[in-house]
mmCIF file of C-alpha atoms and ligand atoms in Angstrom:
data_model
loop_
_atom_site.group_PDB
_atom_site.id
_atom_site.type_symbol
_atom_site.label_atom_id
_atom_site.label_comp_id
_atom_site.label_asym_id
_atom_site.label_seq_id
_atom_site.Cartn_x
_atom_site.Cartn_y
_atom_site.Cartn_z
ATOM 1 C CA UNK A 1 -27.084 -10.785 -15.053
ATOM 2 C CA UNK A 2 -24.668 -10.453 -11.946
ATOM 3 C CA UNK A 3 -21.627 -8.384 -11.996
ATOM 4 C CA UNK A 4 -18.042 -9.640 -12.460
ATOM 5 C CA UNK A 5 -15.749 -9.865 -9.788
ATOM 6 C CA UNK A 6 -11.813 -10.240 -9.982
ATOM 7 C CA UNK A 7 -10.059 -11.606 -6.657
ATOM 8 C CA UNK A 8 -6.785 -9.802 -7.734
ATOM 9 C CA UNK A 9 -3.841 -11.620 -5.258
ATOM 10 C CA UNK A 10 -0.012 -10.297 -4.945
ATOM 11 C CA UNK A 11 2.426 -13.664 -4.442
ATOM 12 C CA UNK A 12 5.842 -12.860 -3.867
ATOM 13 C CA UNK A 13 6.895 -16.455 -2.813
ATOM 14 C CA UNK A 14 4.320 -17.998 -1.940
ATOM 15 C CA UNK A 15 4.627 -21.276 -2.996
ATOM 16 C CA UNK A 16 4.206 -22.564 0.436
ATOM 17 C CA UNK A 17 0.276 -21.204 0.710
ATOM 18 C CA UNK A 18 -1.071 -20.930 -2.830
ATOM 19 C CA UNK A 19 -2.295 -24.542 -2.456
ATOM 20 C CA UNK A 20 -4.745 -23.931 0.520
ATOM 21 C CA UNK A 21 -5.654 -20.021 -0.902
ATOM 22 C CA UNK A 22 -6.726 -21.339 -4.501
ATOM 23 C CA UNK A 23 -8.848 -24.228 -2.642
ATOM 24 C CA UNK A 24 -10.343 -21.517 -0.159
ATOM 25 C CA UNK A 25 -10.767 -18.506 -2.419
ATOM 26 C CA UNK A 26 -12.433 -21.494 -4.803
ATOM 27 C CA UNK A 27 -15.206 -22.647 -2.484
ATOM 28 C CA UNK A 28 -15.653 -18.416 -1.414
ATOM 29 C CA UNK A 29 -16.293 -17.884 -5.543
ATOM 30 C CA UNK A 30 -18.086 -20.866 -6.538
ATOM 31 C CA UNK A 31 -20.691 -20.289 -3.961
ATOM 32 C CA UNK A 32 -21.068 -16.541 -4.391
ATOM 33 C CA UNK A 33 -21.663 -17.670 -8.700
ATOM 34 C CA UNK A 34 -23.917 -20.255 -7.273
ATOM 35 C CA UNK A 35 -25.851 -18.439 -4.668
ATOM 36 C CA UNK A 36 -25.998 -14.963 -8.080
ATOM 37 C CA UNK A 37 -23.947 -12.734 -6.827
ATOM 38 C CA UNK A 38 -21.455 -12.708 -8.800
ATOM 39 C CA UNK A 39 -21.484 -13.161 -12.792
ATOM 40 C CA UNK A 40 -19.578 -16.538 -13.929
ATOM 41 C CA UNK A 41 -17.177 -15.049 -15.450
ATOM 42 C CA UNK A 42 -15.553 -14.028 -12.066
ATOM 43 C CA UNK A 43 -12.016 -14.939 -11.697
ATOM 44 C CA UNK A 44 -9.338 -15.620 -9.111
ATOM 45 C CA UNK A 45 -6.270 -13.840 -10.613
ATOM 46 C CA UNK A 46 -2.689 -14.313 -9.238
ATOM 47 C CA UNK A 47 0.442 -12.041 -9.978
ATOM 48 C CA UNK A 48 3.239 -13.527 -9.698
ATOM 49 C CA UNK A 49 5.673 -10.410 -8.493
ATOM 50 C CA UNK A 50 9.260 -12.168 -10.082
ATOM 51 C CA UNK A 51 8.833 -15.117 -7.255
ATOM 52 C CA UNK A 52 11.813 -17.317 -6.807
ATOM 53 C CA UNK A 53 10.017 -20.714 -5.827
ATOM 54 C CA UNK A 54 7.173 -22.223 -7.688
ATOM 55 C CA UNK A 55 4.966 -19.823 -7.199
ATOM 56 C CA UNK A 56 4.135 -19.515 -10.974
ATOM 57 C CA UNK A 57 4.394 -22.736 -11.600
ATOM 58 C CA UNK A 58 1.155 -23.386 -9.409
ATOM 59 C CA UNK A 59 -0.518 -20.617 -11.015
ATOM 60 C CA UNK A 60 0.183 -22.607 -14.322
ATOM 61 C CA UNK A 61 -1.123 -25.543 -13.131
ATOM 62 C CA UNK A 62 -4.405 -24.399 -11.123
ATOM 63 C CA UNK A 63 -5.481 -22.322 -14.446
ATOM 64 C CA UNK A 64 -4.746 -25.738 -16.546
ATOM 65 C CA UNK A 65 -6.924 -27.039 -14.740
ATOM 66 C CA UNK A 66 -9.632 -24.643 -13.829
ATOM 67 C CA UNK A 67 -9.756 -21.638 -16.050
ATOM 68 C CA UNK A 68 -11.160 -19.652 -13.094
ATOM 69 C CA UNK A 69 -7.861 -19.178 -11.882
ATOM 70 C CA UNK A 70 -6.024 -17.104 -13.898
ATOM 71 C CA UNK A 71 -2.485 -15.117 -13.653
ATOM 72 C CA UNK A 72 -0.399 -12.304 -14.812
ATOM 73 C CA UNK A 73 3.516 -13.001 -14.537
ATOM 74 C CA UNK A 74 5.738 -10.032 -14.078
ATOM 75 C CA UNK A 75 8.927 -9.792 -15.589
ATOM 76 C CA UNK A 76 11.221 -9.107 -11.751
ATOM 77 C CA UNK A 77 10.341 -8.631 -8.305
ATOM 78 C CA UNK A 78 8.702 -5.238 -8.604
ATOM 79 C CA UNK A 79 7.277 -5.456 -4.958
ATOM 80 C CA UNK A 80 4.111 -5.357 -3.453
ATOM 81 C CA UNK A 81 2.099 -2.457 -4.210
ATOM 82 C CA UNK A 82 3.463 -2.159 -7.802
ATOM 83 C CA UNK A 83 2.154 -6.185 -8.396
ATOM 84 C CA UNK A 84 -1.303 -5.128 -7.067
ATOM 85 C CA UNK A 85 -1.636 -1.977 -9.645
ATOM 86 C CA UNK A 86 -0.458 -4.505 -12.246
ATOM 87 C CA UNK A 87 -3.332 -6.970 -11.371
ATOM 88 C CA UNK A 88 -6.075 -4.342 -10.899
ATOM 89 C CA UNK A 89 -5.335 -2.690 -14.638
ATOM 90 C CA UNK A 90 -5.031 -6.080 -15.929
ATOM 91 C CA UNK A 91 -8.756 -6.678 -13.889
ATOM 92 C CA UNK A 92 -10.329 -3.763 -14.847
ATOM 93 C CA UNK A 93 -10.419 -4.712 -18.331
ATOM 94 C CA UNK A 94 -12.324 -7.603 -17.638
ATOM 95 C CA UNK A 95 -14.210 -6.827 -14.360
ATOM 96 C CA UNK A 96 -17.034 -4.835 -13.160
ATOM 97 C CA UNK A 97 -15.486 -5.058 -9.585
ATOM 98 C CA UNK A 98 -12.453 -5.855 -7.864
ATOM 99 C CA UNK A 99 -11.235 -6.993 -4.523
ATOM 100 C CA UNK A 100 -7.380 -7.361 -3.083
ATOM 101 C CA UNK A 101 -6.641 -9.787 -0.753
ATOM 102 C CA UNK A 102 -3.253 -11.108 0.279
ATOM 103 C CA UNK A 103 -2.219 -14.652 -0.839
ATOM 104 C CA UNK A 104 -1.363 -15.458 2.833
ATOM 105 C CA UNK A 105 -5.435 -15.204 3.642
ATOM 106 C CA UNK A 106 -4.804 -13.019 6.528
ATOM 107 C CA UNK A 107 -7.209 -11.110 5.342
ATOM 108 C CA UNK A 108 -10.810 -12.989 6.379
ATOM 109 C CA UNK A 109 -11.855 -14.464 2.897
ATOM 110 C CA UNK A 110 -15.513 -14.186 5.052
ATOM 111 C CA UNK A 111 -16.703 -10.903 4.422
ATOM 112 C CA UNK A 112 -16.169 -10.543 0.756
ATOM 113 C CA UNK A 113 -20.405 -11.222 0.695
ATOM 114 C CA UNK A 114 -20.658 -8.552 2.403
ATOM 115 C CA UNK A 115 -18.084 -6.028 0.513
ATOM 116 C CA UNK A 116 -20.167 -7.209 -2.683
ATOM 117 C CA UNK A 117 -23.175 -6.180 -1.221
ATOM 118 C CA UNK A 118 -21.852 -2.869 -0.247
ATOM 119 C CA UNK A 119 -20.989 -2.923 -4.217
ATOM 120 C CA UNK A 120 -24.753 -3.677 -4.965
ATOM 121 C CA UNK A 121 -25.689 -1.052 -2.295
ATOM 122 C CA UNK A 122 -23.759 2.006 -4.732
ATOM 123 C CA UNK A 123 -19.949 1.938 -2.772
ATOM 124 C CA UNK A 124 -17.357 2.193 -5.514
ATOM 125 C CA UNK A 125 -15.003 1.406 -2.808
ATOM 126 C CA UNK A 126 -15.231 -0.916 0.216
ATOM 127 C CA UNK A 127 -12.144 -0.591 2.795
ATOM 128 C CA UNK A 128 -11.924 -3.827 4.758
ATOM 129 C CA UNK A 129 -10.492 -2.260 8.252
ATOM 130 C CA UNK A 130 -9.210 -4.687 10.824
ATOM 131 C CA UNK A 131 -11.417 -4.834 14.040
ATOM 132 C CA UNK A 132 -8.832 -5.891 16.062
ATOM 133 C CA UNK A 133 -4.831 -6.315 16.104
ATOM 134 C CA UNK A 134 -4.496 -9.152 18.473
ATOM 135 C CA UNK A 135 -3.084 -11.632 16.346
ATOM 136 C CA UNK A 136 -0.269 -9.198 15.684
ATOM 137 C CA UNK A 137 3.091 -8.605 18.106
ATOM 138 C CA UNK A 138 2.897 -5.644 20.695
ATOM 139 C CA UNK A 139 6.040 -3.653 18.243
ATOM 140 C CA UNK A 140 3.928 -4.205 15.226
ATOM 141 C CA UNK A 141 0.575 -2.799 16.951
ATOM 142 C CA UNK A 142 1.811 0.022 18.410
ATOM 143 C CA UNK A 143 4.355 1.241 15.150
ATOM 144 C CA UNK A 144 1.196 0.514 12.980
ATOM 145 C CA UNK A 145 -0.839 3.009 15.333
ATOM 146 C CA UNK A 146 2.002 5.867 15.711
ATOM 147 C CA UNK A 147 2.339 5.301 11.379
ATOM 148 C CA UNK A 148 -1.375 6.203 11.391
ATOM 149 C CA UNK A 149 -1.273 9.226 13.565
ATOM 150 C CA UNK A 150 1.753 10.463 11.883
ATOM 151 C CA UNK A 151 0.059 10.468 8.118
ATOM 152 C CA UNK A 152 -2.902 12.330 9.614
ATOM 153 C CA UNK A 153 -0.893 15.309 11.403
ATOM 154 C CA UNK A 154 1.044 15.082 8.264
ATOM 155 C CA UNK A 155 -2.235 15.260 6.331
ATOM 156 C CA UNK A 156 -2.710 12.167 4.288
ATOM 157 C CA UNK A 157 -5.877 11.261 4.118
ATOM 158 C CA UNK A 158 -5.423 7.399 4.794
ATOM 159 C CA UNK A 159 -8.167 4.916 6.670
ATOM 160 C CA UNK A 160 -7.019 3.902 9.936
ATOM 161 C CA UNK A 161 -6.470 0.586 9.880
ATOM 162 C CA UNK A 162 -6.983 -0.283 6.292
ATOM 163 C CA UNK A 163 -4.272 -2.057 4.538
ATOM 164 C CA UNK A 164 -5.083 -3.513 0.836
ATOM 165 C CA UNK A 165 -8.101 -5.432 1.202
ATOM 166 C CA UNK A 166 -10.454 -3.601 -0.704
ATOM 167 C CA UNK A 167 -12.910 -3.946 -3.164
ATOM 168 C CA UNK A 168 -12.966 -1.331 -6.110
ATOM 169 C CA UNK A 169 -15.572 -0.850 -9.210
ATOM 170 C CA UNK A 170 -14.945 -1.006 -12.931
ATOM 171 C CA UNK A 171 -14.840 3.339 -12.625
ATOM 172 C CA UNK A 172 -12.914 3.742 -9.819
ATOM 173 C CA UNK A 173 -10.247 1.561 -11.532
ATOM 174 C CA UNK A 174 -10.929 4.408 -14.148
ATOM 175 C CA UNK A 175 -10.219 6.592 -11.583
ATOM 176 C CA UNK A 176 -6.889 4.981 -10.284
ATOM 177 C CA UNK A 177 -5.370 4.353 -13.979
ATOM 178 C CA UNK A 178 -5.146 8.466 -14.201
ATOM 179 C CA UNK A 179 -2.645 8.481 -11.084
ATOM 180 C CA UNK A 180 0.792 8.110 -13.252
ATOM 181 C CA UNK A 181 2.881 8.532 -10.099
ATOM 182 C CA UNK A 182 5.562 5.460 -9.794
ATOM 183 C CA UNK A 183 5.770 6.152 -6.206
ATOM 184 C CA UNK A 184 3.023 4.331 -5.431
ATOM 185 C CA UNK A 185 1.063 4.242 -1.761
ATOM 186 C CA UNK A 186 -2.266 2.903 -2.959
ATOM 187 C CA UNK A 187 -3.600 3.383 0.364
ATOM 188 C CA UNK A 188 -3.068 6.938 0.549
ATOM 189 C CA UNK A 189 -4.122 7.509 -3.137
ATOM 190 C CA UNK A 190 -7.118 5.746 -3.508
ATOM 191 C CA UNK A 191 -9.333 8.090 -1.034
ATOM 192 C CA UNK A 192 -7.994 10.969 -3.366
ATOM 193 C CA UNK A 193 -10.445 9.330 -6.251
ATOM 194 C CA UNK A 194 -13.557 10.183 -4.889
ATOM 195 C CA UNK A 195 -16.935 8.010 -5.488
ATOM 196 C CA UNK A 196 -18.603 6.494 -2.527
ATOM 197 C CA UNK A 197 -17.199 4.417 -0.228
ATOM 198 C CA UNK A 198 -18.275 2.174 2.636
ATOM 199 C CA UNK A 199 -16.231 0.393 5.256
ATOM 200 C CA UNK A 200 -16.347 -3.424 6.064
ATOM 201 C CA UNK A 201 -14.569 -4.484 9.523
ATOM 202 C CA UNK A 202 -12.740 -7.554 9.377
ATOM 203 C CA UNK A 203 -10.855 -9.726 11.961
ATOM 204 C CA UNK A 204 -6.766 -10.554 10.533
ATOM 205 C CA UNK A 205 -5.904 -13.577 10.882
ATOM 206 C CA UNK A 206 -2.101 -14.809 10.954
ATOM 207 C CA UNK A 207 -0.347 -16.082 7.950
ATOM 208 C CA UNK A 208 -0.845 -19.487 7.901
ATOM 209 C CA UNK A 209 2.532 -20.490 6.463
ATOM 210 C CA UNK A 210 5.436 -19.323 4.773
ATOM 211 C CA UNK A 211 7.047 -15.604 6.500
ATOM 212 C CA UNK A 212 6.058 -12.107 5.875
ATOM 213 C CA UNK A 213 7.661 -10.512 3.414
ATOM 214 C CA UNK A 214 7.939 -7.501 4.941
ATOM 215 C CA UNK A 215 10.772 -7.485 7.422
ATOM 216 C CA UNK A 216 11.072 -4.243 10.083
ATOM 217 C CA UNK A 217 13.485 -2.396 7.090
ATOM 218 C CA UNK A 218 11.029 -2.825 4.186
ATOM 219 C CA UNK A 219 8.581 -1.384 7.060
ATOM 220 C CA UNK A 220 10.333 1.611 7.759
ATOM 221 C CA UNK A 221 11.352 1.970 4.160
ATOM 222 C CA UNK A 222 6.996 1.560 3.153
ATOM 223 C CA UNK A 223 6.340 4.017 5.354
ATOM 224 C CA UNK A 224 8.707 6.739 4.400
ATOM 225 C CA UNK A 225 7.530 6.149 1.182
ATOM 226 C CA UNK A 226 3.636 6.685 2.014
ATOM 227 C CA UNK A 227 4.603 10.081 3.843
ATOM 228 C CA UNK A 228 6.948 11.464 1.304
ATOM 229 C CA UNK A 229 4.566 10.860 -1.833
ATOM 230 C CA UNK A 230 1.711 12.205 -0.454
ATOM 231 C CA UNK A 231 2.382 15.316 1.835
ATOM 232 C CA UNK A 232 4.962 17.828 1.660
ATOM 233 C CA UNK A 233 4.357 19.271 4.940
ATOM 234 C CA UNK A 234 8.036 17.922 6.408
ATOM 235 C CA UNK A 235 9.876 20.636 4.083
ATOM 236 C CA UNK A 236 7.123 23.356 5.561
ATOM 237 C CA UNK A 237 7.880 21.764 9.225
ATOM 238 C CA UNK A 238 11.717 22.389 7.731
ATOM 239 C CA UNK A 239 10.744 25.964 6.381
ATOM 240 C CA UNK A 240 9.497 26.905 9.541
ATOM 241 C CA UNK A 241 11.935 25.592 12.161
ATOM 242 C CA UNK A 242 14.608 27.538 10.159
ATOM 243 C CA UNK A 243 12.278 30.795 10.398
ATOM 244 C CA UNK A 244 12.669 29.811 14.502
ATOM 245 C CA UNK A 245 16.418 29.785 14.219
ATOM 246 C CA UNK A 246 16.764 32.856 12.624
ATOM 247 C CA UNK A 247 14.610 34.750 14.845
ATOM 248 C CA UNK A 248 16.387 33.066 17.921
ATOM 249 C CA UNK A 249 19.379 33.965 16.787
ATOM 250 C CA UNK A 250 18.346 37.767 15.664
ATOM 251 C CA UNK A 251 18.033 37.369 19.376
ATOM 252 C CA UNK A 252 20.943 35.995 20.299
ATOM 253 C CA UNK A 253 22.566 38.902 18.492
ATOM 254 C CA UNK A 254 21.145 41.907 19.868
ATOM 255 C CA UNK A 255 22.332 40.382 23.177
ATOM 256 C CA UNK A 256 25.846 39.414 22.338
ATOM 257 C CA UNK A 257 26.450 42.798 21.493
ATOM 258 C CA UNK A 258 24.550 44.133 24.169
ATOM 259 C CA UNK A 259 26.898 42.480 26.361
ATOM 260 C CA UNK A 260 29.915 43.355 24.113
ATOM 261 C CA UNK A 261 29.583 47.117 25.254
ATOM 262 C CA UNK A 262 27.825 46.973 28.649
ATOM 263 C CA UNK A 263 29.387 43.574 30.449
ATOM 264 C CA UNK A 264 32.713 41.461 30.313
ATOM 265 C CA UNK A 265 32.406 39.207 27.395
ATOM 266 C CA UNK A 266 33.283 35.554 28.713
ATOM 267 C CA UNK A 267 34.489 33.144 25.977
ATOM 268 C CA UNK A 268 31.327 31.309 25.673
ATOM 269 C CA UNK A 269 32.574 27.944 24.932
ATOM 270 C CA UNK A 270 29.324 25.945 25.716
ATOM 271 C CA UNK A 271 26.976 27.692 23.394
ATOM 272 C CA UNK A 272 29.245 28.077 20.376
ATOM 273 C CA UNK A 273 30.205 24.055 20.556
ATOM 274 C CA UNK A 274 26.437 23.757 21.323
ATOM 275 C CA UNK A 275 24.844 26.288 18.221
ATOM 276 C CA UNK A 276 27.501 24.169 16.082
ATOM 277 C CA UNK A 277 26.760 20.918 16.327
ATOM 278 C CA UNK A 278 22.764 21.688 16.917
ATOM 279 C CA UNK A 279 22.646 23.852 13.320
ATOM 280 C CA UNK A 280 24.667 21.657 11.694
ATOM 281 C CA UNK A 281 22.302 18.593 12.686
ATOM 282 C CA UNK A 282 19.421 20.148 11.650
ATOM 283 C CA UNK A 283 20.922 21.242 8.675
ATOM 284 C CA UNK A 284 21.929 17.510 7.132
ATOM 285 C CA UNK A 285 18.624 16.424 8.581
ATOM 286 C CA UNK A 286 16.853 19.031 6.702
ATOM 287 C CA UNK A 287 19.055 18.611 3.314
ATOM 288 C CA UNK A 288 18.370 14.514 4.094
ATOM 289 C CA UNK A 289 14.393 15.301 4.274
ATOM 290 C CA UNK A 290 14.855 17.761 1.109
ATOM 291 C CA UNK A 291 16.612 14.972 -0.845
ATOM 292 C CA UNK A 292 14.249 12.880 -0.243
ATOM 293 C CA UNK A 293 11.684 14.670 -2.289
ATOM 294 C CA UNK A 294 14.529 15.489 -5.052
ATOM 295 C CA UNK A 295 15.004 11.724 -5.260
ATOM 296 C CA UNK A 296 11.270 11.159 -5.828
ATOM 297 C CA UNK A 297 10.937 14.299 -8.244
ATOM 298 C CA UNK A 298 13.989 11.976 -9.961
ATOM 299 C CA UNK A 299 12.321 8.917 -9.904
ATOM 300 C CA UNK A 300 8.767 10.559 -11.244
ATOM 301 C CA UNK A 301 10.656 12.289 -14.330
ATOM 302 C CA UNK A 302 11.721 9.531 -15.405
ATOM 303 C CA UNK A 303 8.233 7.994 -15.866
ATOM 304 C CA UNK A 304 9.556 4.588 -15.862
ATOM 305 C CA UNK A 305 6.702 1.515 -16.049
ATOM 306 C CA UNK A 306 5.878 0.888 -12.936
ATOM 307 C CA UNK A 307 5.663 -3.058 -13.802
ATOM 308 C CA UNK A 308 6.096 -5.324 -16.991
ATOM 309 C CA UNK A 309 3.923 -7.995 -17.702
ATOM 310 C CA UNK A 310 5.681 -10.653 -19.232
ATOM 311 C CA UNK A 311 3.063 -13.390 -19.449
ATOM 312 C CA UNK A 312 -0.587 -13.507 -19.516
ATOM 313 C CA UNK A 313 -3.139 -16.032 -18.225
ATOM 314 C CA UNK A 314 -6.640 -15.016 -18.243
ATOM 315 C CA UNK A 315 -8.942 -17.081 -20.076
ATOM 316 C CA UNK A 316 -12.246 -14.813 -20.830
ATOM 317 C CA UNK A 317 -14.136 -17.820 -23.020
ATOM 318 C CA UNK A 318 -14.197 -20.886 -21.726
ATOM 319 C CA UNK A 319 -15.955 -22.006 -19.267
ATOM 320 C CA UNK A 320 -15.606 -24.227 -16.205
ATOM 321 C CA UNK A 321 -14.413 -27.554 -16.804
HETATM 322 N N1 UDP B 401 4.227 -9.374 -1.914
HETATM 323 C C1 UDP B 401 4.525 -9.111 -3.260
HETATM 324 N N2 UDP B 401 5.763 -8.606 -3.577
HETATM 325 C C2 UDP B 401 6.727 -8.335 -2.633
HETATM 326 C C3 UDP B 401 6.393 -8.576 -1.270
HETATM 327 C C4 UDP B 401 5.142 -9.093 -0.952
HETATM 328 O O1 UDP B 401 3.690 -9.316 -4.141
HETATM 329 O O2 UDP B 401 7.810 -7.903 -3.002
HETATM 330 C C5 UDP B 401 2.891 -9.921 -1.566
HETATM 331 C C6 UDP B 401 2.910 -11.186 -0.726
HETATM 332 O O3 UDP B 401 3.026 -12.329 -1.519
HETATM 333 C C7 UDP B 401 1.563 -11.113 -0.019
HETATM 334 C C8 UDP B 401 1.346 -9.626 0.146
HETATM 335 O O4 UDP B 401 2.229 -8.983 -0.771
HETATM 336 O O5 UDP B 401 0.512 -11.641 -0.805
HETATM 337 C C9 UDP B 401 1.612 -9.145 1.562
HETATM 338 O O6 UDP B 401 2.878 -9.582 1.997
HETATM 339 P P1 UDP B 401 3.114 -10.217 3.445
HETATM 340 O O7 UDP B 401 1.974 -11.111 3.800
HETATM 341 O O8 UDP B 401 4.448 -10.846 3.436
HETATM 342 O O9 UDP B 401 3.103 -8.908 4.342
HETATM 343 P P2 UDP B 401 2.522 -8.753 5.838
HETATM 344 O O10 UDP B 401 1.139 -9.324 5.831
HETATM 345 O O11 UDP B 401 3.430 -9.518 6.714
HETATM 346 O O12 UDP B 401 2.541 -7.284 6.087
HETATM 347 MG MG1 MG B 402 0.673 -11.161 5.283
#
């Protein structure tokens, strides 16, 4: 008996692609159940993250028709990574293993094989990691790379190059499902489990229709996000460049009154307009940067759901019509 597999897929309006991804992802899972390695009870499972198309009325349809496909609907748009946690704790009830993809198949639907065998092999978790950026623009590239460098001097512990596809056992779902944070960065989190892991390389491909939903704000906005739930080291940076300004201007002192009794004491317009406007920047930036952690102490206290399900589409019985 082969182990069951959940292809757990985010759709934020995506009404434009599901066709072609349920067809795809289809052949990739009939084959795998065909050729054992995979259990047939192995499901395709959409989440529909509060779409505003038709998105979950496609998801309706395909599992009418083929109760493979199934689908969790949320109740609002609760964004990416919060849809994905909802469709892995909704999996890991059901499966022994589960894999992310994105519905726009830019991730290669090819080397799943080869993240289940990495399963079979003992890896509770298999990063897929992009070989190669080419099909993405030159800004993208290069602010992906700097975003990378800056979580490891800031010491998060995040794969270079690995976005969501991933495959993750039955225990490491265990694993995740203790993590009650709502500021979620499942990237950065997931290493913190533990287990083994493996990585698979992978060549991105480009969405194949519809847009990203992830314009340069939502970007910025991510990746603020990744660095402020997981390391605290911008309030030490903080801590210490105010320990530099206080020595430099212990400094500063001992001169000025140096000066004061031994030379002529020039109104020193330059530096005062200067240490003004230079302390009080770093000052609001540092209260900004500060704030930023109070706002996420805010949002964790409240302990709000991170998602609610609101309908429920997995059929565990029957079998393929
Ligand atoms: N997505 C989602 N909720 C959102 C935004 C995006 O579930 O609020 C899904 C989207 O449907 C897709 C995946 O997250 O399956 C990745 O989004 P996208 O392809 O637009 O991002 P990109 O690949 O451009 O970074
Ligand atoms: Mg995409």
């Amino acid at each position: 008996m082969k182990d069951i597999l959940y292809l757990v897929i985010p759709c934020y309006n995506e009404e434009q692609v599901l066709h072609e991804t349920s067809k795809r992802l289809l052949e990739k899972i009939n084959t795998m159940i065909s050729n054992e390695l995979i259990s047939c009870e192995s499901k395709i499972l959409f989440v529909n993250d509060g779409s505003k198309d038709k998105t979950w009325d496609i998801i309706e349809q395909l599992y009418s028709k083929n109760s493979i496909f199934s689908g969790i609907n949320l109740s609002r748009n609760r964004g990416h990574q919060n849809a994905l946690l909802a469709g892995l704790m909704t999996a890991k009830e059901y499966a022994d293993m589960t894999i992310s993809l994105d519905a726009d198949l830019q991730d290669d639907v090819g080397v799943i094989d080869k993240f289940v065998e990495q399963y079979y092999n003992g890896s509770d978790i298999v990063y897929g990691v992009r070989s190669s950026r080419q099909t993405d623009t030159f800004f993208k590239r290069t602010s992906a790379l700097a975003f990378y460098k800056l979580m490891n001097i800031l010491g998060v512990d995040a794969i270079f190059n690995h976005a969501d596809y991933r495959l993750m056992s039955k225990r490491a779902l265990e694993g995740l499902s203790q993590y009650k944070e709502v500021n979620l960065f499942l990237r950065g989190m997931i290493p913190l489990i533990g287990y083994r892991y493996s990585i698979v390389e992978y060549e991105r491909h480009e969405r194949f229709a519809g847009e990203s939903k992830y314009p340069l704000k939502k970007m910025i906005a991510f990746a603020l996000d990744g660095i402020t739930s997981l390391s605290i080291k911008p309030i030490r940076i903080i801590t210490m460049l105010g320990f530099t300004i206080f020595f430099v201007s212990v400094i500063a002192l001992i001169y000025s009154i140096v000066v004061k009794f031994f030379g002529s004491t020039v109104t020193g317009w330059t530096s005062l307009t200067l240490s003004i406007w230079m302390l009080g920047g770093i000052q609001l930036l540092s209260l900004g940067v500060i704030g930023e952690y109070i706002g996420k102490i805010y949002n964790e206290t409240k302990q709000r759901p991170r998602f609610i399900i609101s309908d429920k589409l997995i059929d565990i019985n029957k079998k393929d019509k």
